[in-house]
Short mmCIF file of C-alpha atoms in Angstrom, two decimals:
data_model
loop_
_atom_site.label_atom_id
_atom_site.label_comp_id
_atom_site.label_asym_id
_atom_site.label_seq_id
_atom_site.Cartn_x
_atom_site.Cartn_y
_atom_site.Cartn_z
CA UNK B 29 -29.33 31.83 -29.01
CA UNK B 30 -27.23 28.93 -30.24
CA UNK B 31 -24.94 27.22 -28.01
CA UNK B 32 -21.23 27.00 -28.96
CA UNK B 33 -20.46 23.32 -29.36
CA UNK B 34 -16.88 23.94 -28.48
CA UNK B 35 -18.12 24.97 -24.79
CA UNK B 36 -19.65 21.56 -24.41
CA UNK B 37 -16.42 19.91 -25.57
CA UNK B 38 -14.33 21.95 -23.15
CA UNK B 39 -16.85 21.07 -20.40
CA UNK B 40 -16.65 17.56 -21.22
CA UNK B 41 -12.68 17.57 -21.28
CA UNK B 42 -12.80 19.36 -17.88
CA UNK B 43 -15.19 16.80 -16.39
CA UNK B 44 -12.99 13.97 -17.66
CA UNK B 45 -10.01 15.57 -16.39
CA UNK B 46 -11.37 16.11 -12.88
CA UNK B 47 -12.63 12.45 -12.94
CA UNK B 48 -9.17 11.23 -13.62
CA UNK B 49 -7.43 13.62 -11.23
CA UNK B 50 -9.57 12.72 -8.13
CA UNK B 51 -11.78 9.79 -8.36
CA UNK B 52 -14.45 10.18 -5.79
CA UNK B 53 -16.01 6.69 -6.02
CA UNK B 54 -14.23 3.60 -7.31
CA UNK B 55 -16.80 1.72 -9.36
CA UNK B 56 -14.45 -0.57 -11.67
CA UNK B 57 -11.41 -2.61 -11.24
CA UNK B 58 -9.73 -0.07 -13.55
CA UNK B 59 -10.87 2.73 -11.13
CA UNK B 60 -9.16 1.04 -8.08
CA UNK B 61 -5.89 0.09 -10.12
CA UNK B 62 -5.75 3.86 -11.16
CA UNK B 63 -6.38 4.98 -7.52
CA UNK B 64 -3.75 2.78 -6.28
CA UNK B 65 -1.39 3.70 -8.98
CA UNK B 66 -1.89 7.43 -7.91
CA UNK B 67 -1.30 6.34 -4.53
CA UNK B 68 2.04 4.58 -5.48
CA UNK B 69 3.01 7.94 -7.29
CA UNK B 70 2.35 9.88 -3.94
CA UNK B 71 4.12 7.15 -2.02
CA UNK B 72 7.34 7.62 -4.05
CA UNK B 73 7.21 11.34 -4.01
CA UNK B 74 6.86 11.19 -0.19
CA UNK B 75 9.60 8.81 -0.01
CA UNK B 76 11.90 10.90 -2.08
CA UNK B 77 11.40 13.85 0.08
CA UNK B 78 12.10 11.78 3.10
CA UNK B 79 15.36 10.23 1.74
CA UNK B 80 16.54 13.64 0.79
CA UNK B 81 15.82 14.99 4.35
CA UNK B 82 17.22 11.83 6.20
CA UNK B 83 20.60 12.13 4.43
CA UNK B 84 21.29 15.20 6.68
CA UNK B 85 20.05 13.42 9.78
CA UNK B 86 22.30 10.28 9.77
CA UNK B 87 25.61 10.05 11.62
CA UNK B 88 27.14 7.56 9.29
CA UNK B 89 28.58 8.23 5.69
CA UNK B 90 27.59 4.80 4.78
CA UNK B 91 24.08 5.21 5.56
CA UNK B 92 23.99 8.62 3.92
CA UNK B 93 25.41 6.93 0.83
CA UNK B 94 22.74 4.41 0.69
CA UNK B 95 20.02 6.91 1.21
CA UNK B 96 21.44 9.03 -1.69
CA UNK B 97 21.62 6.12 -3.90
CA UNK B 98 17.93 5.10 -3.04
CA UNK B 99 16.85 8.73 -3.60
CA UNK B 100 18.18 8.36 -7.26
CA UNK B 101 16.36 5.10 -7.69
CA UNK B 102 13.18 6.64 -6.30
CA UNK B 103 13.44 9.47 -8.80
CA UNK B 104 13.28 6.81 -11.45
CA UNK B 105 10.33 5.25 -9.56
CA UNK B 106 8.39 8.38 -9.78
CA UNK B 107 9.19 8.76 -13.51
CA UNK B 108 8.18 5.08 -13.94
CA UNK B 109 4.79 5.57 -12.32
CA UNK B 110 4.21 8.80 -14.36
CA UNK B 111 5.00 6.62 -17.35
CA UNK B 112 2.46 4.16 -16.52
CA UNK B 113 -0.04 6.74 -16.42
CA UNK B 114 1.04 8.06 -19.72
CA UNK B 115 0.86 4.46 -21.08
CA UNK B 116 -2.58 4.00 -19.87
CA UNK B 117 -3.83 7.42 -21.26
CA UNK B 118 -4.65 8.61 -17.79
CA UNK B 119 -3.85 11.55 -15.40
CA UNK B 120 -2.49 10.58 -11.94
CA UNK B 121 -5.12 10.67 -9.15
CA UNK B 122 -3.90 13.48 -6.88
CA UNK B 123 -5.29 12.15 -3.68
CA UNK B 124 -2.82 12.37 -0.87
CA UNK B 125 -1.53 8.98 0.50
CA UNK B 126 -2.37 9.02 4.24
CA UNK B 127 -0.19 5.98 4.92
CA UNK B 128 2.99 7.66 3.69
CA UNK B 129 2.20 10.96 5.42
CA UNK B 130 1.61 8.88 8.54
CA UNK B 131 5.02 7.10 8.26
CA UNK B 132 6.71 10.53 7.60
CA UNK B 133 5.03 12.09 10.74
CA UNK B 134 6.12 8.96 12.87
CA UNK B 135 9.53 9.30 11.69
CA UNK B 136 9.81 12.99 12.57
CA UNK B 137 8.36 12.34 15.96
CA UNK B 138 10.76 9.48 16.48
CA UNK B 139 13.86 11.47 15.34
CA UNK B 140 12.77 14.40 17.63
CA UNK B 141 12.72 11.99 20.76
CA UNK B 142 16.00 10.20 19.82
CA UNK B 143 19.28 10.86 21.13
CA UNK B 144 21.57 12.25 18.40
CA UNK B 145 23.99 9.22 19.05
CA UNK B 146 21.51 6.60 18.08
CA UNK B 147 19.40 8.38 15.45
CA UNK B 148 20.66 5.84 12.66
CA UNK B 149 18.52 3.05 14.49
CA UNK B 150 15.36 5.22 13.97
CA UNK B 151 16.45 6.01 10.29
CA UNK B 152 16.88 2.44 9.45
CA UNK B 153 13.81 1.17 11.28
CA UNK B 154 11.80 3.89 9.04
CA UNK B 155 13.41 2.65 6.06
CA UNK B 156 12.50 -0.83 6.55
CA UNK B 157 8.92 0.07 7.47
CA UNK B 158 8.79 2.23 4.24
CA UNK B 159 10.18 -0.42 2.11
CA UNK B 160 7.62 -3.00 3.30
CA UNK B 161 4.83 -0.66 2.27
CA UNK B 162 6.45 0.11 -1.14
CA UNK B 163 6.99 -3.56 -1.79
CA UNK B 164 3.25 -4.53 -0.72
CA UNK B 165 1.94 -1.50 -3.07
CA UNK B 166 3.71 -2.88 -6.10
CA UNK B 167 2.85 -6.46 -5.31
CA UNK B 168 -0.87 -5.43 -5.62
CA UNK B 169 -0.18 -3.39 -8.75
CA UNK B 170 1.61 -5.69 -10.76
CA UNK B 171 -0.91 -8.47 -11.14
CA UNK B 172 -3.61 -6.02 -11.69
CA UNK B 173 -1.60 -4.45 -14.59
CA UNK B 174 -1.11 -7.96 -15.85
CA UNK B 175 -4.73 -8.59 -15.78
CA UNK B 176 -5.54 -5.55 -17.66
CA UNK B 177 -2.98 -6.51 -20.31
CA UNK B 178 -0.85 -3.60 -19.73
CA UNK B 179 2.48 -5.33 -20.08
CA UNK B 180 4.58 -2.17 -20.49
CA UNK B 181 2.90 -0.86 -17.27
CA UNK B 182 3.62 -4.10 -15.43
CA UNK B 183 7.36 -4.02 -16.64
CA UNK B 184 7.79 -0.53 -15.20
CA UNK B 185 6.16 -1.59 -11.82
CA UNK B 186 8.34 -4.57 -11.77
CA UNK B 187 11.47 -2.55 -11.95
CA UNK B 188 10.22 -0.47 -8.99
CA UNK B 189 9.60 -3.50 -7.03
CA UNK B 190 12.93 -5.16 -7.79
CA UNK B 191 14.69 -1.91 -6.66
CA UNK B 192 12.40 -1.67 -3.43
CA UNK B 193 13.44 -5.48 -2.61
CA UNK B 194 17.21 -4.56 -2.95
CA UNK B 195 16.52 -1.51 -0.69
CA UNK B 196 14.97 -3.51 1.93
CA UNK B 197 17.77 -6.11 1.94
CA UNK B 198 20.16 -3.43 2.19
CA UNK B 199 18.38 -1.59 5.08
CA UNK B 200 18.01 -4.89 6.89
CA UNK B 201 21.61 -5.86 6.53
CA UNK B 202 22.71 -2.35 7.86
CA UNK B 203 20.15 -2.51 10.73
CA UNK B 204 21.46 -6.05 11.99
CA UNK B 205 25.12 -5.01 11.64
CA UNK B 206 24.73 -1.85 13.53
CA UNK B 207 22.60 -3.54 16.27
CA UNK B 208 25.34 -5.91 16.80
CA UNK B 209 28.29 -3.38 16.46
CA UNK B 210 26.32 -0.90 18.74
CA UNK B 211 24.10 1.98 17.40
CA UNK B 212 25.81 4.65 19.43
CA UNK B 213 28.20 7.11 17.58
CA UNK B 214 29.60 10.55 18.44
CA UNK B 215 26.95 12.88 16.68
CA UNK B 216 28.29 14.80 13.80
#
């Protein structure tokens, strides 16, 4: 019986796809970078879901507008990270990001415990915490993209970082202002 050479090629392609979809062991700097890049993709997708949900939770139109604007940016962040994978000729690692899942769980628990009149304090605290995570993630990825010589990837990641830094500043400014003005508002 003669083996079909295409069957071997298909198996090889499948093995490669599985390896790139979920890296089981990180053995090279490129593996670490790809894993972290996949984590960034999951992070941005989780952030987008949270931003969309939180728009319905806030009591203030100003915060709702900021959340909506950052959701639009975050959609671009997702596209940028997906483009990074395309530029690298890799498939995203689909491992869940336990940190962002934990932040989402903490936010949900905090919102459930918080009086509706001061829910914006929790929303902005969660936004600040999330922005710090996102900034740290990009600050790790950018120099590694540069070390790989992946300048197009570096540029896309830098765009995301710049947006996250602005989002952090906005969230902090709002949090400081509302802390001084008083958090409590009549629940919508």
